[in-house]
Amino acid sequence: MQRILIKNTIKLIIGGIAIGLLHQYDLVLAILLALKITHSFYKNIKKQTFSIALVIGFVITGIIGIAVEHAGTSYGYWEYHDISRQVPLWIFFAWGAAFILMYQIENQVYQATPNLSDSSKKYLTLFMVAFFPTLGEIIAINLGTWTYYVPYQILGVPFAAIVALIIIHSSVNALLGFTSKKFGIKDMVFNPQKM
């Protein structure tokens, strides 16, 4: 499990650096993220680990991300730098990519350790929704992508933003877990009993 987490942390660091360095090239970054996401879907199809829940989670998280970003920038809680619009074009893809990364980590861990208890799975998910989005934000913020104007920050990320990320990502996971079980969607992460 440690190897999986380390490998995916490196992926996230690369993604955070890419967003930080390319954030001002709004459309280019959106296209690059869309291509990376398409590649991730393709890899999941090829490995036969693709699930409609992955696409649904990506879309829901992306839409929530746009709404959150628009509200946050409208009320002046943060602002993006070096772009001509209030919310960058790449935001939908960045939020959706965060969901995909966490989904893939869970999928890899569950395959590597099939006897993982439900409580261990919940703690893993909680760790991931707290750690990975926050690390991505820290990297992008410190490369000049945006600035928060909310107090009580940890390396540029307000404690309130970390709590919000945990709530949002945990809620999407809970929703997908519920709907996957209710509608019998086969999924290694959200409905493994049906696999």
JSON list of C-alpha atoms in Angstrom, two decimals:
[
{"chain": "A", "resi": 1, "resn": "MET", "atom": "CA", "xyz": [0.00, 0.00, 0.00]},
{"chain": "A", "resi": 2, "resn": "GLN", "atom": "CA", "xyz": [2.85, 2.41, 0.77]},
{"chain": "A", "resi": 3, "resn": "ARG", "atom": "CA", "xyz": [4.25, 1.99, -2.73]},
{"chain": "A", "resi": 4, "resn": "ILE", "atom": "CA", "xyz": [0.84, 2.83, -4.24]},
{"chain": "A", "resi": 5, "resn": "LEU", "atom": "CA", "xyz": [0.52, 5.96, -2.09]},
{"chain": "A", "resi": 6, "resn": "ILE", "atom": "CA", "xyz": [4.09, 7.10, -2.88]},
{"chain": "A", "resi": 7, "resn": "LYS", "atom": "CA", "xyz": [3.66, 6.54, -6.62]},
{"chain": "A", "resi": 8, "resn": "ASN", "atom": "CA", "xyz": [0.40, 8.49, -6.67]},
{"chain": "A", "resi": 9, "resn": "THR", "atom": "CA", "xyz": [1.82, 11.26, -4.48]},
{"chain": "A", "resi": 10, "resn": "ILE", "atom": "CA", "xyz": [4.53, 11.73, -7.10]},
{"chain": "A", "resi": 11, "resn": "LYS", "atom": "CA", "xyz": [1.84, 11.88, -9.82]},
{"chain": "A", "resi": 12, "resn": "LEU", "atom": "CA", "xyz": [-0.02, 14.51, -7.82]},
{"chain": "A", "resi": 13, "resn": "ILE", "atom": "CA", "xyz": [3.13, 16.57, -7.30]},
{"chain": "A", "resi": 14, "resn": "ILE", "atom": "CA", "xyz": [3.78, 16.52, -11.06]},
{"chain": "A", "resi": 15, "resn": "GLY", "atom": "CA", "xyz": [0.17, 17.56, -11.69]},
{"chain": "A", "resi": 16, "resn": "GLY", "atom": "CA", "xyz": [0.36, 20.37, -9.13]},
{"chain": "A", "resi": 17, "resn": "ILE", "atom": "CA", "xyz": [3.59, 21.64, -10.66]},
{"chain": "A", "resi": 18, "resn": "ALA", "atom": "CA", "xyz": [2.07, 21.48, -14.16]},
{"chain": "A", "resi": 19, "resn": "ILE", "atom": "CA", "xyz": [-0.95, 23.51, -13.03]},
{"chain": "A", "resi": 20, "resn": "GLY", "atom": "CA", "xyz": [1.30, 25.96, -11.19]},
{"chain": "A", "resi": 21, "resn": "LEU", "atom": "CA", "xyz": [3.59, 26.50, -14.17]},
{"chain": "A", "resi": 22, "resn": "LEU", "atom": "CA", "xyz": [0.90, 26.53, -16.87]},
{"chain": "A", "resi": 23, "resn": "HIS", "atom": "CA", "xyz": [-2.02, 28.20, -15.06]},
{"chain": "A", "resi": 24, "resn": "GLN", "atom": "CA", "xyz": [-1.83, 31.38, -17.11]},
{"chain": "A", "resi": 25, "resn": "TYR", "atom": "CA", "xyz": [-2.29, 29.36, -20.33]},
{"chain": "A", "resi": 26, "resn": "ASP", "atom": "CA", "xyz": [-5.92, 28.77, -19.47]},
{"chain": "A", "resi": 27, "resn": "LEU", "atom": "CA", "xyz": [-7.17, 26.95, -22.57]},
{"chain": "A", "resi": 28, "resn": "VAL", "atom": "CA", "xyz": [-3.93, 25.01, -23.10]},
{"chain": "A", "resi": 29, "resn": "LEU", "atom": "CA", "xyz": [-4.00, 23.70, -19.53]},
{"chain": "A", "resi": 30, "resn": "ALA", "atom": "CA", "xyz": [-7.69, 22.75, -19.87]},
{"chain": "A", "resi": 31, "resn": "ILE", "atom": "CA", "xyz": [-6.89, 20.76, -23.03]},
{"chain": "A", "resi": 32, "resn": "LEU", "atom": "CA", "xyz": [-3.87, 19.06, -21.42]},
{"chain": "A", "resi": 33, "resn": "LEU", "atom": "CA", "xyz": [-5.92, 18.06, -18.37]},
{"chain": "A", "resi": 34, "resn": "ALA", "atom": "CA", "xyz": [-8.75, 16.79, -20.61]},
{"chain": "A", "resi": 35, "resn": "LEU", "atom": "CA", "xyz": [-6.23, 14.67, -22.55]},
{"chain": "A", "resi": 36, "resn": "LYS", "atom": "CA", "xyz": [-4.77, 13.28, -19.31]},
{"chain": "A", "resi": 37, "resn": "ILE", "atom": "CA", "xyz": [-8.24, 12.41, -18.06]},
{"chain": "A", "resi": 38, "resn": "THR", "atom": "CA", "xyz": [-9.10, 10.73, -21.35]},
{"chain": "A", "resi": 39, "resn": "HIS", "atom": "CA", "xyz": [-5.88, 8.72, -21.00]},
{"chain": "A", "resi": 40, "resn": "SER", "atom": "CA", "xyz": [-6.88, 7.72, -17.45]},
{"chain": "A", "resi": 41, "resn": "PHE", "atom": "CA", "xyz": [-10.29, 6.51, -18.67]},
{"chain": "A", "resi": 42, "resn": "TYR", "atom": "CA", "xyz": [-8.58, 4.58, -21.47]},
{"chain": "A", "resi": 43, "resn": "LYS", "atom": "CA", "xyz": [-6.17, 2.92, -19.02]},
{"chain": "A", "resi": 44, "resn": "ASN", "atom": "CA", "xyz": [-9.09, 1.87, -16.83]},
{"chain": "A", "resi": 45, "resn": "ILE", "atom": "CA", "xyz": [-10.91, 0.42, -19.83]},
{"chain": "A", "resi": 46, "resn": "LYS", "atom": "CA", "xyz": [-7.78, -1.43, -20.93]},
{"chain": "A", "resi": 47, "resn": "LYS", "atom": "CA", "xyz": [-7.21, -2.86, -17.41]},
{"chain": "A", "resi": 48, "resn": "GLN", "atom": "CA", "xyz": [-10.90, -3.75, -17.22]},
{"chain": "A", "resi": 49, "resn": "THR", "atom": "CA", "xyz": [-11.30, -1.62, -14.09]},
{"chain": "A", "resi": 50, "resn": "PHE", "atom": "CA", "xyz": [-13.51, 0.98, -15.79]},
{"chain": "A", "resi": 51, "resn": "SER", "atom": "CA", "xyz": [-16.82, 1.75, -14.11]},
{"chain": "A", "resi": 52, "resn": "ILE", "atom": "CA", "xyz": [-19.55, 4.22, -14.91]},
{"chain": "A", "resi": 53, "resn": "ALA", "atom": "CA", "xyz": [-19.12, 5.39, -11.30]},
{"chain": "A", "resi": 54, "resn": "LEU", "atom": "CA", "xyz": [-15.69, 6.76, -12.30]},
{"chain": "A", "resi": 55, "resn": "VAL", "atom": "CA", "xyz": [-17.26, 8.96, -14.99]},
{"chain": "A", "resi": 56, "resn": "ILE", "atom": "CA", "xyz": [-20.15, 10.02, -12.75]},
{"chain": "A", "resi": 57, "resn": "GLY", "atom": "CA", "xyz": [-17.76, 10.93, -9.93]},
{"chain": "A", "resi": 58, "resn": "PHE", "atom": "CA", "xyz": [-15.55, 12.88, -12.34]},
{"chain": "A", "resi": 59, "resn": "VAL", "atom": "CA", "xyz": [-18.50, 14.90, -13.69]},
{"chain": "A", "resi": 60, "resn": "ILE", "atom": "CA", "xyz": [-20.13, 15.54, -10.30]},
{"chain": "A", "resi": 61, "resn": "THR", "atom": "CA", "xyz": [-16.82, 16.61, -8.75]},
{"chain": "A", "resi": 62, "resn": "GLY", "atom": "CA", "xyz": [-16.05, 18.87, -11.72]},
{"chain": "A", "resi": 63, "resn": "ILE", "atom": "CA", "xyz": [-19.46, 20.55, -11.52]},
{"chain": "A", "resi": 64, "resn": "ILE", "atom": "CA", "xyz": [-19.17, 21.03, -7.76]},
{"chain": "A", "resi": 65, "resn": "GLY", "atom": "CA", "xyz": [-15.69, 22.45, -8.34]},
{"chain": "A", "resi": 66, "resn": "ILE", "atom": "CA", "xyz": [-16.96, 25.06, -10.79]},
{"chain": "A", "resi": 67, "resn": "ALA", "atom": "CA", "xyz": [-19.74, 26.08, -8.37]},
{"chain": "A", "resi": 68, "resn": "VAL", "atom": "CA", "xyz": [-17.37, 26.31, -5.39]},
{"chain": "A", "resi": 69, "resn": "GLU", "atom": "CA", "xyz": [-14.74, 28.23, -7.35]},
{"chain": "A", "resi": 70, "resn": "HIS", "atom": "CA", "xyz": [-17.30, 30.67, -8.72]},
{"chain": "A", "resi": 71, "resn": "ALA", "atom": "CA", "xyz": [-18.77, 31.30, -5.25]},
{"chain": "A", "resi": 72, "resn": "GLY", "atom": "CA", "xyz": [-15.34, 31.64, -3.61]},
{"chain": "A", "resi": 73, "resn": "THR", "atom": "CA", "xyz": [-14.02, 34.10, -6.17]},
{"chain": "A", "resi": 74, "resn": "SER", "atom": "CA", "xyz": [-17.33, 36.04, -6.26]},
{"chain": "A", "resi": 75, "resn": "TYR", "atom": "CA", "xyz": [-17.17, 36.64, -2.50]},
{"chain": "A", "resi": 76, "resn": "GLY", "atom": "CA", "xyz": [-13.45, 37.48, -2.61]},
{"chain": "A", "resi": 77, "resn": "TYR", "atom": "CA", "xyz": [-12.23, 34.50, -0.58]},
{"chain": "A", "resi": 78, "resn": "TRP", "atom": "CA", "xyz": [-9.57, 33.86, -3.22]},
{"chain": "A", "resi": 79, "resn": "GLU", "atom": "CA", "xyz": [-8.54, 35.02, -6.66]},
{"chain": "A", "resi": 80, "resn": "TYR", "atom": "CA", "xyz": [-6.72, 33.47, -9.59]},
{"chain": "A", "resi": 81, "resn": "HIS", "atom": "CA", "xyz": [-3.68, 35.15, -11.06]},
{"chain": "A", "resi": 82, "resn": "ASP", "atom": "CA", "xyz": [-2.65, 35.72, -14.67]},
{"chain": "A", "resi": 83, "resn": "ILE", "atom": "CA", "xyz": [-5.99, 34.83, -16.28]},
{"chain": "A", "resi": 84, "resn": "SER", "atom": "CA", "xyz": [-8.65, 37.04, -17.87]},
{"chain": "A", "resi": 85, "resn": "ARG", "atom": "CA", "xyz": [-11.69, 35.37, -16.31]},
{"chain": "A", "resi": 86, "resn": "GLN", "atom": "CA", "xyz": [-12.98, 34.86, -12.80]},
{"chain": "A", "resi": 87, "resn": "VAL", "atom": "CA", "xyz": [-12.65, 31.05, -12.85]},
{"chain": "A", "resi": 88, "resn": "PRO", "atom": "CA", "xyz": [-10.10, 29.32, -15.11]},
{"chain": "A", "resi": 89, "resn": "LEU", "atom": "CA", "xyz": [-11.26, 27.01, -17.90]},
{"chain": "A", "resi": 90, "resn": "TRP", "atom": "CA", "xyz": [-9.21, 24.18, -16.42]},
{"chain": "A", "resi": 91, "resn": "ILE", "atom": "CA", "xyz": [-11.04, 24.15, -13.06]},
{"chain": "A", "resi": 92, "resn": "PHE", "atom": "CA", "xyz": [-13.62, 21.52, -14.08]},
{"chain": "A", "resi": 93, "resn": "PHE", "atom": "CA", "xyz": [-10.84, 19.19, -15.21]},
{"chain": "A", "resi": 94, "resn": "ALA", "atom": "CA", "xyz": [-8.62, 19.84, -12.16]},
{"chain": "A", "resi": 95, "resn": "TRP", "atom": "CA", "xyz": [-11.42, 19.00, -9.72]},
{"chain": "A", "resi": 96, "resn": "GLY", "atom": "CA", "xyz": [-12.46, 15.98, -11.78]},
{"chain": "A", "resi": 97, "resn": "ALA", "atom": "CA", "xyz": [-8.85, 14.80, -12.00]},
{"chain": "A", "resi": 98, "resn": "ALA", "atom": "CA", "xyz": [-8.61, 14.96, -8.20]},
{"chain": "A", "resi": 99, "resn": "PHE", "atom": "CA", "xyz": [-11.55, 12.57, -8.00]},
{"chain": "A", "resi": 100, "resn": "ILE", "atom": "CA", "xyz": [-9.98, 10.25, -10.59]},
{"chain": "A", "resi": 101, "resn": "LEU", "atom": "CA", "xyz": [-6.65, 10.18, -8.73]},
{"chain": "A", "resi": 102, "resn": "MET", "atom": "CA", "xyz": [-8.30, 9.25, -5.45]},
{"chain": "A", "resi": 103, "resn": "TYR", "atom": "CA", "xyz": [-10.52, 6.68, -7.15]},
{"chain": "A", "resi": 104, "resn": "GLN", "atom": "CA", "xyz": [-7.53, 5.03, -8.80]},
{"chain": "A", "resi": 105, "resn": "ILE", "atom": "CA", "xyz": [-5.60, 4.92, -5.53]},
{"chain": "A", "resi": 106, "resn": "GLU", "atom": "CA", "xyz": [-8.52, 3.28, -3.77]},
{"chain": "A", "resi": 107, "resn": "ASN", "atom": "CA", "xyz": [-8.93, 0.83, -6.64]},
{"chain": "A", "resi": 108, "resn": "GLN", "atom": "CA", "xyz": [-5.23, -0.09, -6.58]},
{"chain": "A", "resi": 109, "resn": "VAL", "atom": "CA", "xyz": [-5.16, -0.47, -2.78]},
{"chain": "A", "resi": 110, "resn": "TYR", "atom": "CA", "xyz": [-8.32, -2.59, -2.72]},
{"chain": "A", "resi": 111, "resn": "GLN", "atom": "CA", "xyz": [-6.93, -4.89, -5.41]},
{"chain": "A", "resi": 112, "resn": "ALA", "atom": "CA", "xyz": [-3.57, -5.18, -3.63]},
{"chain": "A", "resi": 113, "resn": "THR", "atom": "CA", "xyz": [-5.19, -5.80, -0.22]},
{"chain": "A", "resi": 114, "resn": "PRO", "atom": "CA", "xyz": [-8.58, -7.44, -0.86]},
{"chain": "A", "resi": 115, "resn": "ASN", "atom": "CA", "xyz": [-9.13, -8.26, 2.83]},
{"chain": "A", "resi": 116, "resn": "LEU", "atom": "CA", "xyz": [-8.96, -4.63, 3.95]},
{"chain": "A", "resi": 117, "resn": "SER", "atom": "CA", "xyz": [-11.66, -4.00, 6.56]},
{"chain": "A", "resi": 118, "resn": "ASP", "atom": "CA", "xyz": [-14.47, -1.51, 5.98]},
{"chain": "A", "resi": 119, "resn": "SER", "atom": "CA", "xyz": [-13.13, 0.72, 8.75]},
{"chain": "A", "resi": 120, "resn": "SER", "atom": "CA", "xyz": [-9.65, 0.70, 7.16]},
{"chain": "A", "resi": 121, "resn": "LYS", "atom": "CA", "xyz": [-11.23, 1.65, 3.84]},
{"chain": "A", "resi": 122, "resn": "LYS", "atom": "CA", "xyz": [-13.03, 4.58, 5.50]},
{"chain": "A", "resi": 123, "resn": "TYR", "atom": "CA", "xyz": [-9.82, 5.80, 7.15]},
{"chain": "A", "resi": 124, "resn": "LEU", "atom": "CA", "xyz": [-7.94, 5.47, 3.85]},
{"chain": "A", "resi": 125, "resn": "THR", "atom": "CA", "xyz": [-10.61, 7.51, 2.07]},
{"chain": "A", "resi": 126, "resn": "LEU", "atom": "CA", "xyz": [-10.58, 10.15, 4.80]},
{"chain": "A", "resi": 127, "resn": "PHE", "atom": "CA", "xyz": [-6.78, 10.39, 4.60]},
{"chain": "A", "resi": 128, "resn": "MET", "atom": "CA", "xyz": [-6.89, 10.72, 0.82]},
{"chain": "A", "resi": 129, "resn": "VAL", "atom": "CA", "xyz": [-9.58, 13.42, 0.69]},
{"chain": "A", "resi": 130, "resn": "ALA", "atom": "CA", "xyz": [-7.63, 15.40, 3.29]},
{"chain": "A", "resi": 131, "resn": "PHE", "atom": "CA", "xyz": [-4.12, 14.88, 1.95]},
{"chain": "A", "resi": 132, "resn": "PHE", "atom": "CA", "xyz": [-4.17, 14.76, -1.86]},
{"chain": "A", "resi": 133, "resn": "PRO", "atom": "CA", "xyz": [-6.33, 17.80, -2.72]},
{"chain": "A", "resi": 134, "resn": "THR", "atom": "CA", "xyz": [-4.56, 19.86, -0.04]},
{"chain": "A", "resi": 135, "resn": "LEU", "atom": "CA", "xyz": [-1.11, 18.90, -1.34]},
{"chain": "A", "resi": 136, "resn": "GLY", "atom": "CA", "xyz": [-2.16, 19.80, -4.88]},
{"chain": "A", "resi": 137, "resn": "GLU", "atom": "CA", "xyz": [-3.41, 23.18, -3.68]},
{"chain": "A", "resi": 138, "resn": "ILE", "atom": "CA", "xyz": [-0.23, 23.88, -1.69]},
{"chain": "A", "resi": 139, "resn": "ILE", "atom": "CA", "xyz": [1.91, 23.25, -4.76]},
{"chain": "A", "resi": 140, "resn": "ALA", "atom": "CA", "xyz": [-0.23, 25.30, -7.16]},
{"chain": "A", "resi": 141, "resn": "ILE", "atom": "CA", "xyz": [-0.65, 28.17, -4.69]},
{"chain": "A", "resi": 142, "resn": "ASN", "atom": "CA", "xyz": [3.06, 28.41, -4.03]},
{"chain": "A", "resi": 143, "resn": "LEU", "atom": "CA", "xyz": [3.72, 28.52, -7.77]},
{"chain": "A", "resi": 144, "resn": "GLY", "atom": "CA", "xyz": [1.51, 31.63, -8.04]},
{"chain": "A", "resi": 145, "resn": "THR", "atom": "CA", "xyz": [-1.74, 30.14, -9.37]},
{"chain": "A", "resi": 146, "resn": "TRP", "atom": "CA", "xyz": [-4.08, 31.76, -6.83]},
{"chain": "A", "resi": 147, "resn": "THR", "atom": "CA", "xyz": [-4.16, 33.43, -3.44]},
{"chain": "A", "resi": 148, "resn": "TYR", "atom": "CA", "xyz": [-6.55, 32.78, -0.56]},
{"chain": "A", "resi": 149, "resn": "TYR", "atom": "CA", "xyz": [-7.72, 35.74, 1.52]},
{"chain": "A", "resi": 150, "resn": "VAL", "atom": "CA", "xyz": [-9.01, 33.59, 4.38]},
{"chain": "A", "resi": 151, "resn": "PRO", "atom": "CA", "xyz": [-7.10, 33.40, 7.70]},
{"chain": "A", "resi": 152, "resn": "TYR", "atom": "CA", "xyz": [-5.59, 30.41, 9.51]},
{"chain": "A", "resi": 153, "resn": "GLN", "atom": "CA", "xyz": [-3.57, 29.04, 6.62]},
{"chain": "A", "resi": 154, "resn": "ILE", "atom": "CA", "xyz": [-1.23, 26.07, 6.33]},
{"chain": "A", "resi": 155, "resn": "LEU", "atom": "CA", "xyz": [1.32, 26.76, 3.57]},
{"chain": "A", "resi": 156, "resn": "GLY", "atom": "CA", "xyz": [-1.17, 29.04, 1.82]},
{"chain": "A", "resi": 157, "resn": "VAL", "atom": "CA", "xyz": [-4.26, 26.83, 2.25]},
{"chain": "A", "resi": 158, "resn": "PRO", "atom": "CA", "xyz": [-6.81, 27.94, 4.85]},
{"chain": "A", "resi": 159, "resn": "PHE", "atom": "CA", "xyz": [-7.97, 25.37, 7.37]},
{"chain": "A", "resi": 160, "resn": "ALA", "atom": "CA", "xyz": [-11.54, 26.10, 6.21]},
{"chain": "A", "resi": 161, "resn": "ALA", "atom": "CA", "xyz": [-10.60, 25.12, 2.64]},
{"chain": "A", "resi": 162, "resn": "ILE", "atom": "CA", "xyz": [-9.13, 21.81, 3.85]},
{"chain": "A", "resi": 163, "resn": "VAL", "atom": "CA", "xyz": [-12.34, 21.06, 5.76]},
{"chain": "A", "resi": 164, "resn": "ALA", "atom": "CA", "xyz": [-14.41, 21.99, 2.69]},
{"chain": "A", "resi": 165, "resn": "LEU", "atom": "CA", "xyz": [-12.32, 19.69, 0.47]},
{"chain": "A", "resi": 166, "resn": "ILE", "atom": "CA", "xyz": [-12.79, 16.82, 2.92]},
{"chain": "A", "resi": 167, "resn": "ILE", "atom": "CA", "xyz": [-16.56, 17.38, 3.05]},
{"chain": "A", "resi": 168, "resn": "ILE", "atom": "CA", "xyz": [-16.96, 17.72, -0.71]},
{"chain": "A", "resi": 169, "resn": "HIS", "atom": "CA", "xyz": [-14.85, 14.71, -1.70]},
{"chain": "A", "resi": 170, "resn": "SER", "atom": "CA", "xyz": [-16.25, 12.53, 1.11]},
{"chain": "A", "resi": 171, "resn": "SER", "atom": "CA", "xyz": [-19.80, 13.47, 0.09]},
{"chain": "A", "resi": 172, "resn": "VAL", "atom": "CA", "xyz": [-19.17, 12.54, -3.54]},
{"chain": "A", "resi": 173, "resn": "ASN", "atom": "CA", "xyz": [-17.71, 9.21, -2.42]},
{"chain": "A", "resi": 174, "resn": "ALA", "atom": "CA", "xyz": [-20.68, 8.56, -0.10]},
{"chain": "A", "resi": 175, "resn": "LEU", "atom": "CA", "xyz": [-23.15, 9.44, -2.87]},
{"chain": "A", "resi": 176, "resn": "LEU", "atom": "CA", "xyz": [-21.42, 7.11, -5.32]},
{"chain": "A", "resi": 177, "resn": "GLY", "atom": "CA", "xyz": [-21.26, 4.33, -2.73]},
{"chain": "A", "resi": 178, "resn": "PHE", "atom": "CA", "xyz": [-24.97, 4.68, -2.05]},
{"chain": "A", "resi": 179, "resn": "THR", "atom": "CA", "xyz": [-26.04, 4.87, -5.71]},
{"chain": "A", "resi": 180, "resn": "SER", "atom": "CA", "xyz": [-23.71, 2.04, -6.78]},
{"chain": "A", "resi": 181, "resn": "LYS", "atom": "CA", "xyz": [-25.22, -0.26, -4.18]},
{"chain": "A", "resi": 182, "resn": "LYS", "atom": "CA", "xyz": [-28.79, 0.91, -4.79]},
{"chain": "A", "resi": 183, "resn": "PHE", "atom": "CA", "xyz": [-28.62, 0.45, -8.56]},
{"chain": "A", "resi": 184, "resn": "GLY", "atom": "CA", "xyz": [-26.29, -2.56, -8.58]},
{"chain": "A", "resi": 185, "resn": "ILE", "atom": "CA", "xyz": [-23.44, -0.76, -10.37]},
{"chain": "A", "resi": 186, "resn": "LYS", "atom": "CA", "xyz": [-20.38, -3.01, -10.38]},
{"chain": "A", "resi": 187, "resn": "ASP", "atom": "CA", "xyz": [-17.46, -1.07, -9.00]},
{"chain": "A", "resi": 188, "resn": "MET", "atom": "CA", "xyz": [-14.30, -2.13, -7.14]},
{"chain": "A", "resi": 189, "resn": "VAL", "atom": "CA", "xyz": [-14.30, 1.01, -4.99]},
{"chain": "A", "resi": 190, "resn": "PHE", "atom": "CA", "xyz": [-17.96, 1.76, -4.34]},
{"chain": "A", "resi": 191, "resn": "ASN", "atom": "CA", "xyz": [-19.66, -1.64, -4.66]},
{"chain": "A", "resi": 192, "resn": "PRO", "atom": "CA", "xyz": [-17.02, -4.39, -4.43]},
{"chain": "A", "resi": 193, "resn": "GLN", "atom": "CA", "xyz": [-19.52, -7.05, -3.38]},
{"chain": "A", "resi": 194, "resn": "LYS", "atom": "CA", "xyz": [-20.92, -7.00, -6.91]},
{"chain": "A", "resi": 195, "resn": "MET", "atom": "CA", "xyz": [-17.53, -7.58, -8.59]}
]
